[in-house]
Short mmCIF file of C-alpha atoms in Angstrom, two decimals:
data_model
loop_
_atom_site.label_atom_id
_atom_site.label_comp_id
_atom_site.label_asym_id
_atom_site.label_seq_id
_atom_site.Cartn_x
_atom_site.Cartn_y
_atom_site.Cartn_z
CA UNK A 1 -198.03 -26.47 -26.00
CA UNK A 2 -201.51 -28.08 -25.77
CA UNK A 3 -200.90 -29.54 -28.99
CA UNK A 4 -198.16 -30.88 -29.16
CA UNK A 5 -198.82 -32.56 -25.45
CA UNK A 6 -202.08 -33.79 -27.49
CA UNK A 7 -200.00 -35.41 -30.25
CA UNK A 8 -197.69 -37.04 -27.82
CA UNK A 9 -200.15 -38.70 -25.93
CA UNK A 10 -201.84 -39.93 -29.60
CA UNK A 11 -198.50 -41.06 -30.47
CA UNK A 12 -198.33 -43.31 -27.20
CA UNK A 13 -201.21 -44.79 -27.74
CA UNK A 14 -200.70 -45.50 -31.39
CA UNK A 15 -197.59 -46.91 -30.16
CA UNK A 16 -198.87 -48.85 -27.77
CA UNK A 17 -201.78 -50.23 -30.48
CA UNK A 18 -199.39 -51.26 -32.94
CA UNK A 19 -197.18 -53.21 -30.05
CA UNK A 20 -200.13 -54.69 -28.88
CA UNK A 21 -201.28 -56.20 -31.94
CA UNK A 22 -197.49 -56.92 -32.94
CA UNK A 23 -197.42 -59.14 -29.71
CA UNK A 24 -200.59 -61.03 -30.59
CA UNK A 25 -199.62 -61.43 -33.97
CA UNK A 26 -196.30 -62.73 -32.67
CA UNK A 27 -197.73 -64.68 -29.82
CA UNK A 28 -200.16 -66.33 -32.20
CA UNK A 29 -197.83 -67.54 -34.77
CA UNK A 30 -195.43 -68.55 -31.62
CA UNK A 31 -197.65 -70.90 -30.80
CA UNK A 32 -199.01 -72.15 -34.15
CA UNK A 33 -203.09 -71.14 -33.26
CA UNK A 34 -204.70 -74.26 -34.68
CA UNK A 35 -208.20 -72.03 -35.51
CA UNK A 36 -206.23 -70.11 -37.76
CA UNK A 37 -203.77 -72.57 -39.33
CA UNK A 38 -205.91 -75.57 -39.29
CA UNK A 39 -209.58 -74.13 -39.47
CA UNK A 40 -212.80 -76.07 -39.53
CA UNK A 41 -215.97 -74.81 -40.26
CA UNK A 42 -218.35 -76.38 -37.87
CA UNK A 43 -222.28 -76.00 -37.47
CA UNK A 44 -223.02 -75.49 -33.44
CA UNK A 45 -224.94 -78.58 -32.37
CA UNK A 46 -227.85 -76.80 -31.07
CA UNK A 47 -228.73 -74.94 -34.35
CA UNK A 48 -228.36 -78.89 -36.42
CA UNK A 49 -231.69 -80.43 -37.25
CA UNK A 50 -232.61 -83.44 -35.46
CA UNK A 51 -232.30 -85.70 -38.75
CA UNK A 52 -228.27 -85.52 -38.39
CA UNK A 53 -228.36 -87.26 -34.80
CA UNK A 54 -228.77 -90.77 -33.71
CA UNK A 55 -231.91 -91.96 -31.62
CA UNK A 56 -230.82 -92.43 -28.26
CA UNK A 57 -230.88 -96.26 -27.22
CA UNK A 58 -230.80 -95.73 -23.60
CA UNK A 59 -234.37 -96.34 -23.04
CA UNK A 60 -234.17 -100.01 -25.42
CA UNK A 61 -235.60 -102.60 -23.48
CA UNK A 62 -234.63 -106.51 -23.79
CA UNK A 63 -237.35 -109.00 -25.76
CA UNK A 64 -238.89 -111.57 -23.78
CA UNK A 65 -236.44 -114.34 -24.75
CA UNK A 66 -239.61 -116.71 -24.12
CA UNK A 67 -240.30 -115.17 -27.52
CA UNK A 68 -237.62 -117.22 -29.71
CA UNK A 69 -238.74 -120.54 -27.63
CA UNK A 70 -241.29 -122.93 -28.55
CA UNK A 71 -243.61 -123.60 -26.38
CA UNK A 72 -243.38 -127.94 -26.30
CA UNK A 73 -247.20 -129.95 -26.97
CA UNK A 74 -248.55 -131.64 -23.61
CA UNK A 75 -247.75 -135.18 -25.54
CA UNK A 76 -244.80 -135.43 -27.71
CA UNK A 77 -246.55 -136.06 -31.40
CA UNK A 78 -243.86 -138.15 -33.41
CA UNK A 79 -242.50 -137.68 -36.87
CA UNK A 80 -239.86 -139.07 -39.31
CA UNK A 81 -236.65 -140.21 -37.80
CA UNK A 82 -238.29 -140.81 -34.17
CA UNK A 83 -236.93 -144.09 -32.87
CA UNK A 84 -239.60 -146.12 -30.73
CA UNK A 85 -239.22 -148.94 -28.22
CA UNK A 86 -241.72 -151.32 -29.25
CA UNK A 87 -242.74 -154.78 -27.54
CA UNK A 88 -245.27 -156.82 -28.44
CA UNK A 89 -245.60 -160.15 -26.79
CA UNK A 90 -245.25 -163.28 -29.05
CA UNK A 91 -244.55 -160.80 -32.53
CA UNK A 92 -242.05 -159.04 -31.60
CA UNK A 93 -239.83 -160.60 -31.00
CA UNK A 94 -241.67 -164.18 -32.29
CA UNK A 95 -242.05 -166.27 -29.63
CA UNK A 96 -242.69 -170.09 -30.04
CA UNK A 97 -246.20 -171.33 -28.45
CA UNK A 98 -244.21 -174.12 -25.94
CA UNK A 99 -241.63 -171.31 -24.73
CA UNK A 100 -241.93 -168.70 -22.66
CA UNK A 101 -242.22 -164.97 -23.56
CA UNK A 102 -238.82 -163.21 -23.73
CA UNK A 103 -238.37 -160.19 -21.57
CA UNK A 104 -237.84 -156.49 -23.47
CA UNK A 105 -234.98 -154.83 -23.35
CA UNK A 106 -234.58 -151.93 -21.34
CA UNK A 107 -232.55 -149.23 -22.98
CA UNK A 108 -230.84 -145.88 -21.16
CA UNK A 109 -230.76 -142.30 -22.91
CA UNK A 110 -228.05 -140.86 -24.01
CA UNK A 111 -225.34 -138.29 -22.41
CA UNK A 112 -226.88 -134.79 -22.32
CA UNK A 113 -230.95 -136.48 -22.97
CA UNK A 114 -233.62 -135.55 -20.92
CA UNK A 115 -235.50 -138.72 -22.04
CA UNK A 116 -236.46 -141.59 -19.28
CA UNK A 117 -235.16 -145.14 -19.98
CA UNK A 118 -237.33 -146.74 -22.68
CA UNK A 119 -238.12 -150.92 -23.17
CA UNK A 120 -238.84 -151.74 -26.68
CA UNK A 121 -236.59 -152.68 -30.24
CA UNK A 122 -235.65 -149.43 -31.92
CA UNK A 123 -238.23 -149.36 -34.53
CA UNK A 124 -237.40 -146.03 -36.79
CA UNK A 125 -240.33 -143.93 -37.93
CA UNK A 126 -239.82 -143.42 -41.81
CA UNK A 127 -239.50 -140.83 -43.69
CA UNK A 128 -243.27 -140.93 -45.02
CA UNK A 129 -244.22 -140.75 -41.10
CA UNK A 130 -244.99 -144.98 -41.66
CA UNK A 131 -243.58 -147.14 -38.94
CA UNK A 132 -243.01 -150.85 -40.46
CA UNK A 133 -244.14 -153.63 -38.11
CA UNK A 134 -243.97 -157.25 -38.53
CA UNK A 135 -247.14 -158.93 -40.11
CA UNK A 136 -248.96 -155.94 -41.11
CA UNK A 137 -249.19 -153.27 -43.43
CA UNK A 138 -247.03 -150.05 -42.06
CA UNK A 139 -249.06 -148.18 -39.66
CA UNK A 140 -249.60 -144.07 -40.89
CA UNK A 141 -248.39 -142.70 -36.89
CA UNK A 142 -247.06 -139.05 -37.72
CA UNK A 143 -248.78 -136.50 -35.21
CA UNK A 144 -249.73 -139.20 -32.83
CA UNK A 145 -248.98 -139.39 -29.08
CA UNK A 146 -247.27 -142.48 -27.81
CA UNK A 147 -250.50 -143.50 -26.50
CA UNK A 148 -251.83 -142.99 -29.98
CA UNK A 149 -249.83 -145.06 -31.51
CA UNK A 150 -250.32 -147.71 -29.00
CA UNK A 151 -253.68 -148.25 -29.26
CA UNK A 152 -253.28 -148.15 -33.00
CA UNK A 153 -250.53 -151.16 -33.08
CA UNK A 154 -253.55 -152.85 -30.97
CA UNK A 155 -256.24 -152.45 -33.31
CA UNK A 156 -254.46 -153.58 -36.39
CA UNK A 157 -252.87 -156.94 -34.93
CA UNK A 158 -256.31 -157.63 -33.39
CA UNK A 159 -258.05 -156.52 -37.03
CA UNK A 160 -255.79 -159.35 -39.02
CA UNK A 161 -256.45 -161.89 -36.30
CA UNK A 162 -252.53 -162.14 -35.27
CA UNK A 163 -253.02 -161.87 -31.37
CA UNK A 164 -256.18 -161.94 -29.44
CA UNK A 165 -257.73 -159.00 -27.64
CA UNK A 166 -256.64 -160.45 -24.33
CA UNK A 167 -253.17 -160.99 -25.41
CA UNK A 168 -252.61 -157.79 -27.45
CA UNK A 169 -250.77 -155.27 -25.05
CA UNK A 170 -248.16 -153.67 -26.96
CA UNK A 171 -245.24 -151.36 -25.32
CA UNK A 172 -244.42 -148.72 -26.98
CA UNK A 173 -241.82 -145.81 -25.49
CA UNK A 174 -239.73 -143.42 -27.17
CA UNK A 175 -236.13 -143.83 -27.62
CA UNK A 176 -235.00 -141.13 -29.07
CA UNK A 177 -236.65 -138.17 -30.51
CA UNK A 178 -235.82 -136.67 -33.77
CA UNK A 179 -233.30 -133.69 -34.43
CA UNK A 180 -232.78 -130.91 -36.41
CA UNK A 181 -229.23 -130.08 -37.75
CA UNK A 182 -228.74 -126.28 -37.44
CA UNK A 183 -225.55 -124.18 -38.51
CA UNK A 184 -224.63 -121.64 -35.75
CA UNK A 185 -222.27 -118.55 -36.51
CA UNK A 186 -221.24 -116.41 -34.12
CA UNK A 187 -219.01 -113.30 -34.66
CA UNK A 188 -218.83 -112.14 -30.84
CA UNK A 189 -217.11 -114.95 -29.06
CA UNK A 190 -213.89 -115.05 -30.85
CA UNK A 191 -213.93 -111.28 -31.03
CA UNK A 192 -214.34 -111.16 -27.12
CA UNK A 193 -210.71 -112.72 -26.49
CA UNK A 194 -209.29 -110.48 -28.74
CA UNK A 195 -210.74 -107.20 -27.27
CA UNK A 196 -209.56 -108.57 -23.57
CA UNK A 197 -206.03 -107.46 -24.26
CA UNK A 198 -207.10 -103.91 -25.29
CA UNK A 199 -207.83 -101.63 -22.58
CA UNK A 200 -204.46 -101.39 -22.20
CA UNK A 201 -204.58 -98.01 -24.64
CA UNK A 202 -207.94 -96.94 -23.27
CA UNK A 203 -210.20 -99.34 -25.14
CA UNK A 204 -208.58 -98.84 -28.72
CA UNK A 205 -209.80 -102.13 -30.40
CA UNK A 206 -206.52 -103.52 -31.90
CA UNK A 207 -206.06 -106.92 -33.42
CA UNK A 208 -210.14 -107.35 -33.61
CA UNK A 209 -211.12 -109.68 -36.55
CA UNK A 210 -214.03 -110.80 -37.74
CA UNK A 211 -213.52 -114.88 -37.56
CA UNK A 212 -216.12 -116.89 -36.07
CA UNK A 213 -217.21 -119.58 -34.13
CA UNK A 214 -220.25 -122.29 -33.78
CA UNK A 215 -221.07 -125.07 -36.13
CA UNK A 216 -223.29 -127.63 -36.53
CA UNK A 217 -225.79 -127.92 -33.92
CA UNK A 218 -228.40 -130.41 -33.44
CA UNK A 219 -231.75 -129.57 -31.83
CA UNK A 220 -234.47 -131.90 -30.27
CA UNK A 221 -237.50 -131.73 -31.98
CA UNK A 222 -240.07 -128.94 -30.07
CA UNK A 223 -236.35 -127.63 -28.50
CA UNK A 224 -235.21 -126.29 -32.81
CA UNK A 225 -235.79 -122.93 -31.94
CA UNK A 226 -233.51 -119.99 -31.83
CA UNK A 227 -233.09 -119.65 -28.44
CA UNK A 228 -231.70 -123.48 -27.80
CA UNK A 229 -229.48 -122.66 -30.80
CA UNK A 230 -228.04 -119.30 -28.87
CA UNK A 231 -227.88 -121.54 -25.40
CA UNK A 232 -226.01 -124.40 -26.78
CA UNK A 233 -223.33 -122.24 -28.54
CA UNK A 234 -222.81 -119.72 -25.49
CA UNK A 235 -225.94 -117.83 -24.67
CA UNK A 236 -226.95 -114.41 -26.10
CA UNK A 237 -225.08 -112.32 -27.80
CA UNK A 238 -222.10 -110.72 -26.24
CA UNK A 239 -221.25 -107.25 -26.07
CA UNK A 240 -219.06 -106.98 -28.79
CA UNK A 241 -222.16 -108.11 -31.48
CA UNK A 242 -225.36 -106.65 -32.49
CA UNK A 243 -228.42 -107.18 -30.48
CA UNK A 244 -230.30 -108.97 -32.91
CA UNK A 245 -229.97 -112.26 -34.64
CA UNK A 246 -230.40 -113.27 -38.50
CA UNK A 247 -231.50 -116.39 -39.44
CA UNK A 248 -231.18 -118.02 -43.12
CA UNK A 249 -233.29 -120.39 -44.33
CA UNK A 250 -231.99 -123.41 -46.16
CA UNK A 251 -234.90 -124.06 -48.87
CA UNK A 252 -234.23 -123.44 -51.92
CA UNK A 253 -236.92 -121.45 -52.46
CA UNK A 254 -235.51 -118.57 -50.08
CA UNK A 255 -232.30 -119.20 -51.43
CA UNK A 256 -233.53 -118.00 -55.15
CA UNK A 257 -235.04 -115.18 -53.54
CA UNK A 258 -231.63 -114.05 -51.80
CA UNK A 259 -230.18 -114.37 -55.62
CA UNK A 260 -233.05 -112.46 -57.34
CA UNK A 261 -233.10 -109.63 -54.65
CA UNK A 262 -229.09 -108.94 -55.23
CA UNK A 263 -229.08 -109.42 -58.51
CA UNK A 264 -231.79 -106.82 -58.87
CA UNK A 265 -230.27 -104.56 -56.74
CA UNK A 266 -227.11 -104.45 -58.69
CA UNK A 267 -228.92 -103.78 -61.51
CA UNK A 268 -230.53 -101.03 -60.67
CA UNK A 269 -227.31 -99.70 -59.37
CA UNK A 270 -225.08 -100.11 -62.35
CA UNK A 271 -228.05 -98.61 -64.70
CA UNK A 272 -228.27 -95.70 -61.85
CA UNK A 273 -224.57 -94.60 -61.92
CA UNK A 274 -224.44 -93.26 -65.23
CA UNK A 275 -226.23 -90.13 -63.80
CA UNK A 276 -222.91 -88.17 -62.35
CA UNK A 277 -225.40 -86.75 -59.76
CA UNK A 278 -226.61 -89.76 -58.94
CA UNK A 279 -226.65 -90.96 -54.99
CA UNK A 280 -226.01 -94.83 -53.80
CA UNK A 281 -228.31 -95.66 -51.78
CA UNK A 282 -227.80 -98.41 -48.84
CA UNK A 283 -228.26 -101.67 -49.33
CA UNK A 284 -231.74 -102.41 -48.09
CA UNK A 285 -232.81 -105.33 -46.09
CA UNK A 286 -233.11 -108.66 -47.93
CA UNK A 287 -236.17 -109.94 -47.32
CA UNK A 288 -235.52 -113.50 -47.15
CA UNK A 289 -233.45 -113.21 -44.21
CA UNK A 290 -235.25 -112.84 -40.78
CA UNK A 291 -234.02 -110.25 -38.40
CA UNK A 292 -234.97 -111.27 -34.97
CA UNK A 293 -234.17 -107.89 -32.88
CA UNK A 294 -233.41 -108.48 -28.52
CA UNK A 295 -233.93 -104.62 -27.82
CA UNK A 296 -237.16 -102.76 -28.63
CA UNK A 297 -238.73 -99.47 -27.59
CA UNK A 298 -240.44 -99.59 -24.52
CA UNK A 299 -244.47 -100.49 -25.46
CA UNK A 300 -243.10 -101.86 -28.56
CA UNK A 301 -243.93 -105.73 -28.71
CA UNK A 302 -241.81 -107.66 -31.87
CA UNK A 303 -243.87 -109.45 -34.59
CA UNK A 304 -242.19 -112.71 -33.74
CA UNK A 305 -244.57 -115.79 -35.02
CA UNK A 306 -243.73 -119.56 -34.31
CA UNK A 307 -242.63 -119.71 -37.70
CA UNK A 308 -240.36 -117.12 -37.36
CA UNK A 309 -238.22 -118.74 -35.07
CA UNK A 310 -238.87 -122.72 -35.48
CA UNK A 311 -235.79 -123.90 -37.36
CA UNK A 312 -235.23 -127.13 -39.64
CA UNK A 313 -232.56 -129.00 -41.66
CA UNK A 314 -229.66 -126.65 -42.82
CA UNK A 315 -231.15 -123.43 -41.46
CA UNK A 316 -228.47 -120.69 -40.04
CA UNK A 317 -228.42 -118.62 -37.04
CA UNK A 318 -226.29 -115.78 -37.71
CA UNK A 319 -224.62 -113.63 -34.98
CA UNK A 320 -222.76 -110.27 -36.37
CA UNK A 321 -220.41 -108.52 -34.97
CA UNK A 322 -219.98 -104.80 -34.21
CA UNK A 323 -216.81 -104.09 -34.81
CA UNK A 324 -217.95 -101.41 -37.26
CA UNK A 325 -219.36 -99.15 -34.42
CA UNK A 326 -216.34 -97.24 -33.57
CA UNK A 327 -215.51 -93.82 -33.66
CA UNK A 328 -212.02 -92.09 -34.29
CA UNK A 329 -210.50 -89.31 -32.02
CA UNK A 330 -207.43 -86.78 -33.15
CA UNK A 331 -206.06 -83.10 -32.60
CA UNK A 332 -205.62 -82.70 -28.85
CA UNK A 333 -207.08 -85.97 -28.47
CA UNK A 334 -205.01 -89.13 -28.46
CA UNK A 335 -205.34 -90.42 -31.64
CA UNK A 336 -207.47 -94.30 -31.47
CA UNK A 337 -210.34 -96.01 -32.61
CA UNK A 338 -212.81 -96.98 -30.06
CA UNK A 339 -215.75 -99.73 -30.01
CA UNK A 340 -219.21 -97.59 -29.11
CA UNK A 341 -221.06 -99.21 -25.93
CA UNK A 342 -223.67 -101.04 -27.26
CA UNK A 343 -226.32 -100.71 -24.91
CA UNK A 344 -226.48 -97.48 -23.51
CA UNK A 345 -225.63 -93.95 -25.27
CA UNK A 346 -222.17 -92.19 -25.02
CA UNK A 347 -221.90 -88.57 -25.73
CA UNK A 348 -219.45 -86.10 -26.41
CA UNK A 349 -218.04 -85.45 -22.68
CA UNK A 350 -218.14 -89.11 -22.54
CA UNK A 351 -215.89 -90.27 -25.46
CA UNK A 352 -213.50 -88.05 -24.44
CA UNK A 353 -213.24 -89.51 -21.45
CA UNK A 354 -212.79 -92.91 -22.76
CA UNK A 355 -210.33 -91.50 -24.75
CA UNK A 356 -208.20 -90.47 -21.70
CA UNK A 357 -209.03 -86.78 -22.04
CA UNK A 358 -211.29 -85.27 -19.04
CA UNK A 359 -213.33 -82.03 -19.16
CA UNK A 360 -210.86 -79.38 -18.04
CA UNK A 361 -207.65 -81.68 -17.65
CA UNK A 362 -204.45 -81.01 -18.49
CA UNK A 363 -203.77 -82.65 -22.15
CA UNK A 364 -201.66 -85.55 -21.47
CA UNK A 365 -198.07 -85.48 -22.64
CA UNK A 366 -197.98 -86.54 -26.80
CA UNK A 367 -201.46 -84.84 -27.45
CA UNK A 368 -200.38 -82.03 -29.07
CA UNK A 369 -201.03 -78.59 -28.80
CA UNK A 370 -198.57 -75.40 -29.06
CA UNK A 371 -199.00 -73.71 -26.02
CA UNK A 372 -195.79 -73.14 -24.64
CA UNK A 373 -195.53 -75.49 -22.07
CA UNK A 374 -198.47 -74.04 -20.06
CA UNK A 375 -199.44 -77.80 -19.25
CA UNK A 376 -196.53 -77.43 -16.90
CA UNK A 377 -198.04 -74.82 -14.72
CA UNK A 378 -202.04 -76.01 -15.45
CA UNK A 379 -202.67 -74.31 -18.37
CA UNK A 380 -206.53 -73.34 -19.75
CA UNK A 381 -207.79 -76.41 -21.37
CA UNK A 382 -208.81 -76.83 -24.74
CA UNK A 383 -212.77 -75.79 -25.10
CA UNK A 384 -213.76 -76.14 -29.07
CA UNK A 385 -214.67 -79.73 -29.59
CA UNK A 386 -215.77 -80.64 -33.58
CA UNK A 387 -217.47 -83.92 -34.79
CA UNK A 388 -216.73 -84.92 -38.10
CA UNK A 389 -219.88 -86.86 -39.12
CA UNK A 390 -220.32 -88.51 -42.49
CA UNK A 391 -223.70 -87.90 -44.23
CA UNK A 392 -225.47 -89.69 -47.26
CA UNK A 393 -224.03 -89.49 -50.67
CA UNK A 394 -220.24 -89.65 -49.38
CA UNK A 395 -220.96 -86.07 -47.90
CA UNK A 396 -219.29 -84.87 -44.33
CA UNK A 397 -220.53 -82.25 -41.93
CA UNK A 398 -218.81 -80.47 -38.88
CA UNK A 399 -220.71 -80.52 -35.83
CA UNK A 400 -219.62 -77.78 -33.59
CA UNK A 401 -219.30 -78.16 -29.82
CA UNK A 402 -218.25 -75.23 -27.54
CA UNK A 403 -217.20 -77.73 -24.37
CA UNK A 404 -218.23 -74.97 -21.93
CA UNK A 405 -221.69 -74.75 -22.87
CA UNK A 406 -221.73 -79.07 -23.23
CA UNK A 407 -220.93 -79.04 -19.57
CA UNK A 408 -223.64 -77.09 -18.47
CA UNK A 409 -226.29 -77.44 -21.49
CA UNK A 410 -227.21 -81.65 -22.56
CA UNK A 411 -228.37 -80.45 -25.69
CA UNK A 412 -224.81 -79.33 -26.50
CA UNK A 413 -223.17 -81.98 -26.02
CA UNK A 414 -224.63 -84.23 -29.04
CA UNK A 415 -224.65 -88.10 -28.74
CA UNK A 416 -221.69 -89.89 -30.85
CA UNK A 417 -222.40 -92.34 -33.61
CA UNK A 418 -220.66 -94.86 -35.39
CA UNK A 419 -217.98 -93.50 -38.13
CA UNK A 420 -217.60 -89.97 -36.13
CA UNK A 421 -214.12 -88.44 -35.69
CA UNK A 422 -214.00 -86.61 -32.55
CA UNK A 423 -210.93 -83.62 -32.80
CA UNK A 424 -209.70 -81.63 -29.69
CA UNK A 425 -208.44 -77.93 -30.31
CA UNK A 426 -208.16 -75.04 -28.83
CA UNK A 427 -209.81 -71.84 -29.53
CA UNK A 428 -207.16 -69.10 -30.63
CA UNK A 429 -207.55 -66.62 -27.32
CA UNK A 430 -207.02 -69.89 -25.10
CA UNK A 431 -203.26 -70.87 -26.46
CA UNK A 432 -202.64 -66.99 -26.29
CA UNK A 433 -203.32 -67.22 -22.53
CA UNK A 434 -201.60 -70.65 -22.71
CA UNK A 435 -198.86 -68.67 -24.28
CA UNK A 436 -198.56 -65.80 -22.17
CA UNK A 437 -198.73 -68.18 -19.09
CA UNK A 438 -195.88 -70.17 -20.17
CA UNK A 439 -194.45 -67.14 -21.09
CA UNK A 440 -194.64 -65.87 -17.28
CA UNK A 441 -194.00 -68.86 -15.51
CA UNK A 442 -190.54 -69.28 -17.66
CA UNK A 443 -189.04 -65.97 -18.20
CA UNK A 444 -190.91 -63.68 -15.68
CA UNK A 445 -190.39 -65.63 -12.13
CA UNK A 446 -186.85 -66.00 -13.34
CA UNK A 447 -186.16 -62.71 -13.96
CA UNK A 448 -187.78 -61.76 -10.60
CA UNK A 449 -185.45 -64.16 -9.11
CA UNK A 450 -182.61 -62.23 -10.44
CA UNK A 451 -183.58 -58.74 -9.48
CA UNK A 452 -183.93 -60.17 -6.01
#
């Protein structure tokens, strides 16, 4: 009797074993457990060395833009293509001996000049820095002050006994001053009014290109620096380029050097790839160009030099834009690309909010899922989070991240870089809870609805 009770009982409860794991078998495949039928093998974040992380940018600081300015002489020193206002009484213009003198003209600056009115003839300084004069030999005046130049006009008419000391009291002013003819391109401002009309899908960049805008600029001599070049095609860079600036030099000498430097580089790469276990490595920095960067570690000072950022003839500025920095969400996550913030760091819990999905909310309708309508009734929410992070050599790794512990732990929740893909899934017990709530909710309150 006592066995047979025994073997009953046994019999329940193997029973009852095999319908329990028949309903979790059934309940899993009912609603399509994306750990199981769509695995990924993801490394937690906290057990990932440090190298496969970005360095945080939150603590960047802005350069001193006083840095990319010139800092203007107390006396403006002149050089070729200055224009003077010259006067000198019975030369210039001749004046007969029985007539009297003939007043000097008074001319205005131009629109947009910062130059006083002048009296003089426009007498050019050449190319050779030699300004040609009636009556004399051209006067050498490059790197002199006004003043400078004045007294040197003197001397020489009083040396070839043309005018007497009394009478020699030239006026010399400055017309114009000489320019510098810059080429300005900018990749951020034409981005900008393309990226207004997008946060209509939570900031998914559509329609972005990369055609820019500037042209040819021309700079006041001591004012052809890069920062008058930024001001007088719109200011700094905008949000939607890099915070730093290239600038190209027109000689021909750092031209040839831009040729060599790819032409070796190539090289070595086509001689390189006939290893099959050979690695591309990325394109280093081209030494002829000169990357001027506007955010530095704090305590960090820039190795900018006057050289560095006086520009001349044909010389580019160079403005790039971002629109690489983007990251990619999918799964549970509504699928989009979406431009990184370029100032400040976003993390996990944060790109999921920009991508419409909060921390415990209720996936959105079109996101996905098999859970059996538990959304309806406020289903568990998703909590297994995996990064999809490319690595050198065309490698990929899967950065794990348990959105429970990221909530409470920061270094759990791992900072997002540019070319991540960001997927949303469940973990398998939460869409069997999902399950068996929706499962409740639809058949269970309606069948206590009948009994009553």
């Amino acid at each position: 009797m006592n066995t047979n009770l025994l073997a009953n009982r046994w019999g329940r409860r193997l029973r009852d074993a095999i319908g329990g794991t028949l309903l979790v078998a059934v309940a899993t495949s009912l609603t399509g457990c994306s750990s199981l039928t769509q695995p990924i093998n993801g490394i937690p974040a906290n057990r990932l060395s440090p190298d496969f992380f970005p360095p945080p940018k939150n603590d960047l600081v802005p350069v001193d833009i006083a840095l990319l300015s010139l800092e203007p002489p107390r006396d403006y020193q002149l050089g070729p293509d200055d224009i003077l206002g010259i006067y000198i009484e019975g030369v210039l213009p001749f004046n007969p001996p029985n007539e009297p003198p003939q007043p000097p003209p008074v001319n205005f600056p131009e629109e947009n000049s910062t130059l006083p009115p002048s009296i003089g003839y426009p007498i050019a300084v050449q190319n050779d820095g030699t300004l040609s004069l009636p009556l004399i030999a051209p006067l050498k005046v490059a790197g002199l002050t006004l003043e400078q130049v004045r007294n040197k006009i003197r001397e020489a008419y009083i040396e070839e006994d043309i005018l007497r000391e009394e009478k020699a009291r030239p006026i010399v002013t400055l017309i114009k001053e000489r320019t510098y003819d810059v080429i300005v391109v900018r990749e951020d401002t034409a981005a900008l009014a393309g990226s207004a009309n997008l946060a209509n899908s939570g900031g998914v960049i559509r329609g972005s290109d990369r055609s820019a805008s500037g042209g040819l600029v021309k700079l006041p001599a001591y004012k052809n620096d890069v920062l008058h070049a930024l001001v007088e095609t719109g200011g700094l860079p905008g949000l939607n380029a890099k915070n730093e600036v290239y600038v190209l030099r027109a000689s021909e000498a750092d031209k040839r050097k831009r040729a060599d430097f790819l032409r070796d580089f190539y090289a070595s790469q086509r001689a390189a790839a006939a290893d099959p276990c050979y690695c591309p490595p990325p394109l280093p920095e081209d030494p002829s160009i000169l990357r001027i960067p506007l955010r530095v570690r704090p305590g960090v000072i820039p190795n900018i030099a006057e050289a560095d950022i006086t520009l001349q003839d044909g010389d580019i500025v160079y403005i790039e834009n971002r629109e690489t920095e983007v990251f990619y969400t999918g799964g549970l996550l509504p699928g989009g690309e979406f431009l990184l913030p370029r100032d400040y760091d976003l993390d996990v819990l944060g790109a999921m909010a920009l991508a419409g999905q909060g921390i415990g909310g209720t996936i959105r309708q079109g996101g996905g899922g098999g859970f059996g309508g538990a959304s309806a009734v406020g289903g568990v929410p998703p909590g297994m989070l995996y990064i999809l992070r490319k690595t050198p050599c065309n490698g990929q790794i899967a950065i794990e991240v348990d959105l429970a512990k990221a909530i409470n732990d920061p270094r759990s929740r791992p900072l997002v870089q540019p070319g991540d893909t960001l997927i949303l899934q469940y973990k398998c017990e939460e869409e069997i809870l999902n399950f068996g709530l929706g499962t409740f909710f639809t058949f269970g309150i309606q069948e206590l609805l009948r009994s009553n």
